[in-house]
PDB file of C-alpha atoms in Angstrom:
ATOM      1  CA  UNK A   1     -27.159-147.502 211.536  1.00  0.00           C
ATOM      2  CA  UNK A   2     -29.680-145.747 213.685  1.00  0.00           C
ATOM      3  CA  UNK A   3     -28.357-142.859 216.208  1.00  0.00           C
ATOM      4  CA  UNK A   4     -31.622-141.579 217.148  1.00  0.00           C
ATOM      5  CA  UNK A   5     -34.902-142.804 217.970  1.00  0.00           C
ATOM      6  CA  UNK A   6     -37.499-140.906 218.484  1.00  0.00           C
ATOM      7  CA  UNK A   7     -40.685-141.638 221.426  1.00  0.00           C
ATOM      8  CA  UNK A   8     -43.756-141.347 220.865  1.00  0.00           C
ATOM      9  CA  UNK A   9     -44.291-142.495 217.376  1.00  0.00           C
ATOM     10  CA  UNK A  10     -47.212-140.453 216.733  1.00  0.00           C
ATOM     11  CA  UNK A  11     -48.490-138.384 219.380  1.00  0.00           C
ATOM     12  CA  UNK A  12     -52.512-136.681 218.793  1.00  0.00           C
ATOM     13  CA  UNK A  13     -53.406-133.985 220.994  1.00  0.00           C
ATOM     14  CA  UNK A  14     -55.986-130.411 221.135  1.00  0.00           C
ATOM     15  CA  UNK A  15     -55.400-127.116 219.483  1.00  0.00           C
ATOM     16  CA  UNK A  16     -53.663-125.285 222.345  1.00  0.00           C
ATOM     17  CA  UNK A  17     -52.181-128.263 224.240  1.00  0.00           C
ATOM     18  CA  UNK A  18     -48.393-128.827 224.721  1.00  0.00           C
ATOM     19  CA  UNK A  19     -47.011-131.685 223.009  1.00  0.00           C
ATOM     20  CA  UNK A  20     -43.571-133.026 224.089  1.00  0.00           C
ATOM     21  CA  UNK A  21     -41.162-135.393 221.714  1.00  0.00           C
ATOM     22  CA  UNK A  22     -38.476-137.350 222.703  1.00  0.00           C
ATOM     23  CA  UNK A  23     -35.006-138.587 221.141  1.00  0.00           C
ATOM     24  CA  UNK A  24     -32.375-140.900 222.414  1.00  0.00           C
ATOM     25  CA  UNK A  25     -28.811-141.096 221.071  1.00  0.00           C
ATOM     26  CA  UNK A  26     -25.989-143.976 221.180  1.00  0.00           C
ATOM     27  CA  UNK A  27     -22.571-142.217 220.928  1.00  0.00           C
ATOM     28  CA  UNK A  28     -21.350-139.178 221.906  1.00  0.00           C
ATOM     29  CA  UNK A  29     -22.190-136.210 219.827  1.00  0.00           C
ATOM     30  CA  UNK A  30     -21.094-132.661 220.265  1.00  0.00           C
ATOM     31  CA  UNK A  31     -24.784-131.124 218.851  1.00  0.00           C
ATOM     32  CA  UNK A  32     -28.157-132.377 217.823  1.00  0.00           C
ATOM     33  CA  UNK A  33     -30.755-131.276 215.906  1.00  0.00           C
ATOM     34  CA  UNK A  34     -34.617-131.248 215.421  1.00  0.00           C
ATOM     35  CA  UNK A  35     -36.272-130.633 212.190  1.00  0.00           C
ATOM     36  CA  UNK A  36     -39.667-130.391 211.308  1.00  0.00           C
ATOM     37  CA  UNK A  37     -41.294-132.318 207.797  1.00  0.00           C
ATOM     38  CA  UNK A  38     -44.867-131.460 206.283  1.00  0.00           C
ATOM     39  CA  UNK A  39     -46.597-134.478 204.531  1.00  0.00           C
ATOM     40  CA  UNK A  40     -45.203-135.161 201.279  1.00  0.00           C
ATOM     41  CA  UNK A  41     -42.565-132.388 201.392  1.00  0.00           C
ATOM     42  CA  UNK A  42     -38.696-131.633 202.491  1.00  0.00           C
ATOM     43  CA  UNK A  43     -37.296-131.722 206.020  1.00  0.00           C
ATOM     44  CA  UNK A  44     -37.193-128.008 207.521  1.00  0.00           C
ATOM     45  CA  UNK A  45     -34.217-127.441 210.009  1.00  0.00           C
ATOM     46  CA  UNK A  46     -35.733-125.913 213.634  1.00  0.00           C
ATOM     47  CA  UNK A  47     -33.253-126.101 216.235  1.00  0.00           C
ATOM     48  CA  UNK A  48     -29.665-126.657 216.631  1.00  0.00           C
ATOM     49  CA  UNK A  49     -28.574-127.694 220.523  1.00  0.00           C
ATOM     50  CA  UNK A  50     -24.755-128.038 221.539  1.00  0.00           C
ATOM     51  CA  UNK A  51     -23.185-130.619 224.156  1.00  0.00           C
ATOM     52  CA  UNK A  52     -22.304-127.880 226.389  1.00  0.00           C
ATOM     53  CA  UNK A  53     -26.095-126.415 226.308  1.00  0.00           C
ATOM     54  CA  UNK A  54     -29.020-127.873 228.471  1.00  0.00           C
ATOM     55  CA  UNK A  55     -31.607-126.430 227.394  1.00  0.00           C
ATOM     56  CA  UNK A  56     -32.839-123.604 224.126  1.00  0.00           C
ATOM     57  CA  UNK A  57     -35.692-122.136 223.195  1.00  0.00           C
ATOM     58  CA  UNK A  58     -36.902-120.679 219.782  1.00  0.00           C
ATOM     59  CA  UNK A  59     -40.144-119.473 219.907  1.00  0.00           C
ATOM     60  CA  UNK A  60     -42.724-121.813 220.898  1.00  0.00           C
ATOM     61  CA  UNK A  61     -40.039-124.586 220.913  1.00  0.00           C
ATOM     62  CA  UNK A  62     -38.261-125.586 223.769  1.00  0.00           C
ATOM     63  CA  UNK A  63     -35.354-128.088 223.416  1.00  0.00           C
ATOM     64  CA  UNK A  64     -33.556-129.972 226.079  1.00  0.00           C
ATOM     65  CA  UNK A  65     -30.266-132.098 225.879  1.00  0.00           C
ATOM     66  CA  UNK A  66     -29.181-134.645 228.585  1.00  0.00           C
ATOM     67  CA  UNK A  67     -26.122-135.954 227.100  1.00  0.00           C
ATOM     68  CA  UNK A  68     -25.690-138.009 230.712  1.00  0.00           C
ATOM     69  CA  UNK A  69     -28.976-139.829 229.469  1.00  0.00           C
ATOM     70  CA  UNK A  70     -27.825-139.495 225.829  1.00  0.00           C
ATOM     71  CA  UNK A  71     -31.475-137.942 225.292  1.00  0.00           C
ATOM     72  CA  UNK A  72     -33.261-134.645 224.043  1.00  0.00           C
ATOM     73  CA  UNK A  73     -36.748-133.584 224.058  1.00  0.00           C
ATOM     74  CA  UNK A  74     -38.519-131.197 221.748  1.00  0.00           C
ATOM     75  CA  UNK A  75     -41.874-129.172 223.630  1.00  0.00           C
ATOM     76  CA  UNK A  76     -43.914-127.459 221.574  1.00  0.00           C
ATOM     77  CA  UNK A  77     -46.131-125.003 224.061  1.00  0.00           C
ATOM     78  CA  UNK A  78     -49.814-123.677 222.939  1.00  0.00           C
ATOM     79  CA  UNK A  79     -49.856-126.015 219.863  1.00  0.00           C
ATOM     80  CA  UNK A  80     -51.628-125.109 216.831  1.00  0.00           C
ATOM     81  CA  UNK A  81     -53.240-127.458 213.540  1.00  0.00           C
ATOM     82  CA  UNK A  82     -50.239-125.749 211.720  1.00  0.00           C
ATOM     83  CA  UNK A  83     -47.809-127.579 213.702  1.00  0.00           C
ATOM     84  CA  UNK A  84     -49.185-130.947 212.151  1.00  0.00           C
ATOM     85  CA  UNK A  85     -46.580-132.700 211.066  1.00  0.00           C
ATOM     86  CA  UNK A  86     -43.578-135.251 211.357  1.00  0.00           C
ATOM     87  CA  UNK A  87     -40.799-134.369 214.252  1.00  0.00           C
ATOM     88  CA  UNK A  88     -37.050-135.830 213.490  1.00  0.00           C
ATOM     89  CA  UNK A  89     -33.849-135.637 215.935  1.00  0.00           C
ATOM     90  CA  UNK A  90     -30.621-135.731 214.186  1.00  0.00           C
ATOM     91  CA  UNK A  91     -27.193-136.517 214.787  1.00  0.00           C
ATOM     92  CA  UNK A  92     -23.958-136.045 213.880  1.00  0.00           C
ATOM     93  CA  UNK A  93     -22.960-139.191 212.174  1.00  0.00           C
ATOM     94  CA  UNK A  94     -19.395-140.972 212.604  1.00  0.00           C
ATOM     95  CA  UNK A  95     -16.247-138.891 211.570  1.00  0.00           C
ATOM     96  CA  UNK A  96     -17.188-137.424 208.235  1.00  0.00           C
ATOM     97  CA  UNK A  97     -17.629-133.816 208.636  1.00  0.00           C
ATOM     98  CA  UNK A  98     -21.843-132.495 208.216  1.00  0.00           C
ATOM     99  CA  UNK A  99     -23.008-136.068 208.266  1.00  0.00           C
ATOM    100  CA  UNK A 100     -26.355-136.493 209.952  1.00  0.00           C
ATOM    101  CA  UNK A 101     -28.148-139.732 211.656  1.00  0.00           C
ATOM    102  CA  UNK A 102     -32.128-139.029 211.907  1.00  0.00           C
ATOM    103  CA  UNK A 103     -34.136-140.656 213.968  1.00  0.00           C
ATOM    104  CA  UNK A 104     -37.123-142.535 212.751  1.00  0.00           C
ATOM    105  CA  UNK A 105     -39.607-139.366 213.517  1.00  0.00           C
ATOM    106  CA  UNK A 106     -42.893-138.226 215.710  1.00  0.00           C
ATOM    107  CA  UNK A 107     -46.006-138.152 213.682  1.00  0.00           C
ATOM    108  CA  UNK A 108     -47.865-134.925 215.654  1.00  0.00           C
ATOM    109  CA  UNK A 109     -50.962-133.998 214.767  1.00  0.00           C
ATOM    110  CA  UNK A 110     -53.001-131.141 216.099  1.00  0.00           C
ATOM    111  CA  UNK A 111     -56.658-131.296 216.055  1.00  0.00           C
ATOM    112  CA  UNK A 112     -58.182-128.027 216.174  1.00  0.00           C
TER     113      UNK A 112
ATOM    114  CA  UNK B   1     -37.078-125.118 200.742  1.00  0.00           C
ATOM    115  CA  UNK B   2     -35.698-122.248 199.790  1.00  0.00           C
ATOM    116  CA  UNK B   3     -32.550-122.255 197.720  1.00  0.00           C
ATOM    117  CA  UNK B   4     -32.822-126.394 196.970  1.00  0.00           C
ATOM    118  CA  UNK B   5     -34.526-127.279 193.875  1.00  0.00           C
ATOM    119  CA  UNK B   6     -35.517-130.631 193.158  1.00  0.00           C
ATOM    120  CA  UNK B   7     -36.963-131.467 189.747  1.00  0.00           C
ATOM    121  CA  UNK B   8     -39.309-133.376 188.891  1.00  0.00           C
ATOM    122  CA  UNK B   9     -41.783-133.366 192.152  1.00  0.00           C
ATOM    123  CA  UNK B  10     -43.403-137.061 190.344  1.00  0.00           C
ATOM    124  CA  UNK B  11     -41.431-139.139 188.449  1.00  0.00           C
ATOM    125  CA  UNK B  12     -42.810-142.484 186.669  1.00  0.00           C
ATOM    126  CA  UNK B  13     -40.355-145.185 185.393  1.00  0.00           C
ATOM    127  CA  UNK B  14     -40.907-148.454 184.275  1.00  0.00           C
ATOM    128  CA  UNK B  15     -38.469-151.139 185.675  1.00  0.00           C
ATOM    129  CA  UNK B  16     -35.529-151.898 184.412  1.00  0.00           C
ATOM    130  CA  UNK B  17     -34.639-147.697 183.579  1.00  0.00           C
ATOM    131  CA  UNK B  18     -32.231-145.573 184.749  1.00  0.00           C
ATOM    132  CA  UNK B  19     -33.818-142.507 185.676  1.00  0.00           C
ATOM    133  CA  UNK B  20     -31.823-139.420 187.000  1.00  0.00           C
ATOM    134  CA  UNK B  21     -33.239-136.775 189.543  1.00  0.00           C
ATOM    135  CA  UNK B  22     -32.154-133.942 189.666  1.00  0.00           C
ATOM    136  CA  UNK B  23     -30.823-130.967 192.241  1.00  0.00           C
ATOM    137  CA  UNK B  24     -29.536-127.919 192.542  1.00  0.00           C
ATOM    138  CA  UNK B  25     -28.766-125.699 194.911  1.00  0.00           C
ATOM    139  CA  UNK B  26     -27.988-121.504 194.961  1.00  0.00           C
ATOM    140  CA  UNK B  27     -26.757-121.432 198.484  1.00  0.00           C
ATOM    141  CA  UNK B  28     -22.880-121.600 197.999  1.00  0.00           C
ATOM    142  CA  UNK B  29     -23.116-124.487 200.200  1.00  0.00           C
ATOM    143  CA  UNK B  30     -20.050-127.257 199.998  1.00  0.00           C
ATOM    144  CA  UNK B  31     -21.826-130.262 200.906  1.00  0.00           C
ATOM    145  CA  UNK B  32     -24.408-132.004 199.583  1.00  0.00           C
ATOM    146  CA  UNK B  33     -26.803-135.605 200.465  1.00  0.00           C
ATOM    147  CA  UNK B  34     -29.283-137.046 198.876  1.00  0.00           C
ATOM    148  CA  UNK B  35     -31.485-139.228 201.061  1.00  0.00           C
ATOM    149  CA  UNK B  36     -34.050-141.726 200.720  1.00  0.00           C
ATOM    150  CA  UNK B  37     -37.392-141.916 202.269  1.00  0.00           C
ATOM    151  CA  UNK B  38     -39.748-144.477 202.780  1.00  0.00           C
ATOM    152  CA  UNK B  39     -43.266-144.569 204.401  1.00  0.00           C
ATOM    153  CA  UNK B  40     -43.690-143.679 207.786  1.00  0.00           C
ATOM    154  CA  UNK B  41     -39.628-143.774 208.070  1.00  0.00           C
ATOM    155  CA  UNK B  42     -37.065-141.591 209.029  1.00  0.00           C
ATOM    156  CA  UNK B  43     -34.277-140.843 206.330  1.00  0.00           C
ATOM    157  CA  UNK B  44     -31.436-143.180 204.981  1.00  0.00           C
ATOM    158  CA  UNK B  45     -27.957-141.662 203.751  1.00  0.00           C
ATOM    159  CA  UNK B  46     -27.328-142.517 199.900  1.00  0.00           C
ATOM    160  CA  UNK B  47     -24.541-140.229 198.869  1.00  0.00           C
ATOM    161  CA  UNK B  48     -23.255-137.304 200.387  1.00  0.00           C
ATOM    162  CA  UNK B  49     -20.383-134.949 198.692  1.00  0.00           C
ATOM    163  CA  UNK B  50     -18.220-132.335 200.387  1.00  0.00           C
ATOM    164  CA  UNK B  51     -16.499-130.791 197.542  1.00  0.00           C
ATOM    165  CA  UNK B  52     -16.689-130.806 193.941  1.00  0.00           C
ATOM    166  CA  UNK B  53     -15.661-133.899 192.099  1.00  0.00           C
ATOM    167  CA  UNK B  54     -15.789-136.463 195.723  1.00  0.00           C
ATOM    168  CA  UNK B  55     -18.553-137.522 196.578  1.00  0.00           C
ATOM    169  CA  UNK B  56     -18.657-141.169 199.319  1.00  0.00           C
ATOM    170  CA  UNK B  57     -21.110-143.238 199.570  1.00  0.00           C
ATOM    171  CA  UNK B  58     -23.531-143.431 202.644  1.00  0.00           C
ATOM    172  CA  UNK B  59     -25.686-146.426 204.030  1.00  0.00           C
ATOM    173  CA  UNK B  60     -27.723-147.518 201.289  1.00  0.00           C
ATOM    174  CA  UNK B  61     -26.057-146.507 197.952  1.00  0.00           C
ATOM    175  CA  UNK B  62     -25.941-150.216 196.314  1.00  0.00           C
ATOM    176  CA  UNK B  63     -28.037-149.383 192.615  1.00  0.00           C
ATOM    177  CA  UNK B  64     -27.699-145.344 193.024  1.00  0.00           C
ATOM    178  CA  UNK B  65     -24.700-143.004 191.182  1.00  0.00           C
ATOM    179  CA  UNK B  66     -23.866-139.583 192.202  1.00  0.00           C
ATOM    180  CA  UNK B  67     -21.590-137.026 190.034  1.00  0.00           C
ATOM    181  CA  UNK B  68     -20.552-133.512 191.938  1.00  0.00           C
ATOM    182  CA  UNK B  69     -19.374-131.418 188.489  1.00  0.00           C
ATOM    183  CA  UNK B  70     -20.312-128.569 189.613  1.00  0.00           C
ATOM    184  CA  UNK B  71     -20.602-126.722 193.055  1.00  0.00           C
ATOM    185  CA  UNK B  72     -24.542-126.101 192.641  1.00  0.00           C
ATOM    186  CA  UNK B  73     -25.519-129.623 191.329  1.00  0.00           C
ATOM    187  CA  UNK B  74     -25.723-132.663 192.681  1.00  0.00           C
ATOM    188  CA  UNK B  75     -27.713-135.424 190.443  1.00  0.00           C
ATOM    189  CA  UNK B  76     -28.366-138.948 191.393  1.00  0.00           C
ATOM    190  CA  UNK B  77     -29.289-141.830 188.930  1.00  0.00           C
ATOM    191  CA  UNK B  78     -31.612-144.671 190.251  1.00  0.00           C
ATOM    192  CA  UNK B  79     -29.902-147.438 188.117  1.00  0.00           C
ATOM    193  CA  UNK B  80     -32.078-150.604 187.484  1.00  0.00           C
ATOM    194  CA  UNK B  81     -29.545-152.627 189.668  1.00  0.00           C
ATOM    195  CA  UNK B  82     -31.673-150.577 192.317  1.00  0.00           C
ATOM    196  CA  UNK B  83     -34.405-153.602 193.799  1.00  0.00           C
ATOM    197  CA  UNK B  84     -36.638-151.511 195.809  1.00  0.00           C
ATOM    198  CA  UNK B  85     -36.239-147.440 194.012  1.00  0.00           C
ATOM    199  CA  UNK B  86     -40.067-146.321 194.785  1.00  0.00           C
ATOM    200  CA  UNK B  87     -39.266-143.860 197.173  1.00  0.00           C
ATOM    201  CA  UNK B  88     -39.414-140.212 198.285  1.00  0.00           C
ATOM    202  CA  UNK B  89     -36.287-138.813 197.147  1.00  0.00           C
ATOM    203  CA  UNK B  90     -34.524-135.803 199.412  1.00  0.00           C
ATOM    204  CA  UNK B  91     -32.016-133.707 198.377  1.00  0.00           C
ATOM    205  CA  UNK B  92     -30.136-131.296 200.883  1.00  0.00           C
ATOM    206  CA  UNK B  93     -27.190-129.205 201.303  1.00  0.00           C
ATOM    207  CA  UNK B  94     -24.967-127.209 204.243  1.00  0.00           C
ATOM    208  CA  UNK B  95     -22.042-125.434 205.001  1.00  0.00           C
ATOM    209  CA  UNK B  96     -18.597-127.056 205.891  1.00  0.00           C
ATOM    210  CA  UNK B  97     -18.821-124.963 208.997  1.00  0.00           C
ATOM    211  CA  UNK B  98     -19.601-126.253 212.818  1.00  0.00           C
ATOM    212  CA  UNK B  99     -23.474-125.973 212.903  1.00  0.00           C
ATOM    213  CA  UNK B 100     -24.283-128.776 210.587  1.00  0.00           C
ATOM    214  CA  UNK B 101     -27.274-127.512 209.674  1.00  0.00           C
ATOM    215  CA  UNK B 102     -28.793-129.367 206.390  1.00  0.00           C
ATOM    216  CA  UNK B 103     -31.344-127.142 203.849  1.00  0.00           C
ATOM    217  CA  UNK B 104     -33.484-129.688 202.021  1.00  0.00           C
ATOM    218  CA  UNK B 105     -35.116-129.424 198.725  1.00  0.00           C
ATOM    219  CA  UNK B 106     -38.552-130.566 198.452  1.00  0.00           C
ATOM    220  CA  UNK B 107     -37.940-133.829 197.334  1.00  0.00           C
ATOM    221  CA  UNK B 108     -39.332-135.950 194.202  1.00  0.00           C
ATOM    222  CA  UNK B 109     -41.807-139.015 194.693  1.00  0.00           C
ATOM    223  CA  UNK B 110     -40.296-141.767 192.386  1.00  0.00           C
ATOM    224  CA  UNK B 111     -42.525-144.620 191.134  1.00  0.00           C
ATOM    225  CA  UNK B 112     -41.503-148.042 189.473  1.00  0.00           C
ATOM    226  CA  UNK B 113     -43.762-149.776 188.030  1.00  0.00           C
TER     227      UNK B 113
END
């Protein structure tokens, strides 16, 4: 079953540009989480965001959580061709304990 | 990727094989997944395991196995009952703590031909 689903599908922007990602959720969920994914390799965790939290930041990330809208969005500020890559949200999934939903990703890519 | 080892990174089978992938993990972590990838998609739960020697199943696992005998391994067999095994293959683990947070391996590309 899909939690959440992530908008744009694949977003292309300039070296130094912002790029902003976007996730919407079904259920309730008490955190959600964005991880990052090169091309052809494993899923890298980035940023955890509780229910109770509106907004984090981690560096060049900045993640906000509207659980009223049951959405989040991921900004990456002063992009860089390193930061090509594929974008997932991910929720907790149904009652077993560390199960995760991910969404169905944001292909970014960077152009320098 | 640190931590999560996932051997082999390309795998070749012929149809009709079993073929096992392996991972292992030197995190300490309780739970591990194993999830499958397919182009352009987002990830779909095969097996996950909390605790040595219980593992469930998740949303796909018709034509996969799983065996937890040990804290730091978690091997899954792509049986041949499997229709549609050429995948990208992830493996990840985490704590049985509140963040959730999953550490992935860097996965293994299987091909059936």
């Amino acid at each position: 079953s899909q939690q959440g689903e992530e908008d744009p599908q694949a977003l292309s922007i300039q070296e130094g540009e912002n790029a902003t990602m976007n996730c919407s959720y079904k259920t309730s969920i008490n955190n959600l989480q964005w991880y990052r994914q090169n091309s052809g390799r494993g899923l890298v965790h980035l940023i955890l965001i509780r229910s109770n939290e509106r907004e984090k930041h981690s560096g060049r990330l900045r993640v906000t959580l509207d659980t009223s809208k049951k959405s989040s969005s991921l900004l990456i500020t002063a992009s860089r061709a390193a930061d090509t890559a594929s974008y997932f949200c991910a929720t907790p999934s149904g009652t077993s304990y560390g199960k995760l939903t991910f969404g169905q990703g944001t292909i970014l890519t960077v152009h320098p | 990727d640190g931590g999560i080892t996932q051997s082999p990174k390309y795998l070749f089978r012929k149809e009709g094989q079993n073929v096992t992938l392996s991972c292992e993990q030197n995190l300490n972590h309780d739970a591990m997944y194993w999830y499958r990838q397919d182009p352009g998609q987002g990830l779909r739960l095969i097996y996950y395991s909390q605790i040595v020697n219980d593992f469930q199943k998740g949303d796909i696992a018709e034509g996969y196995s799983v065996s937890r005998e040990k804290k730091e391994s978690f091997p899954l067999t792509v049986t041949s009952a499997q229709k549609n095994p050429t995948a990208f293959y992830l493996c990840a683990s985490s704590m049985m703590a509140v963040t959730y947070e999953q550490y992935f391996g860097p996965g293994t590309r299987l091909t059936v031909t």
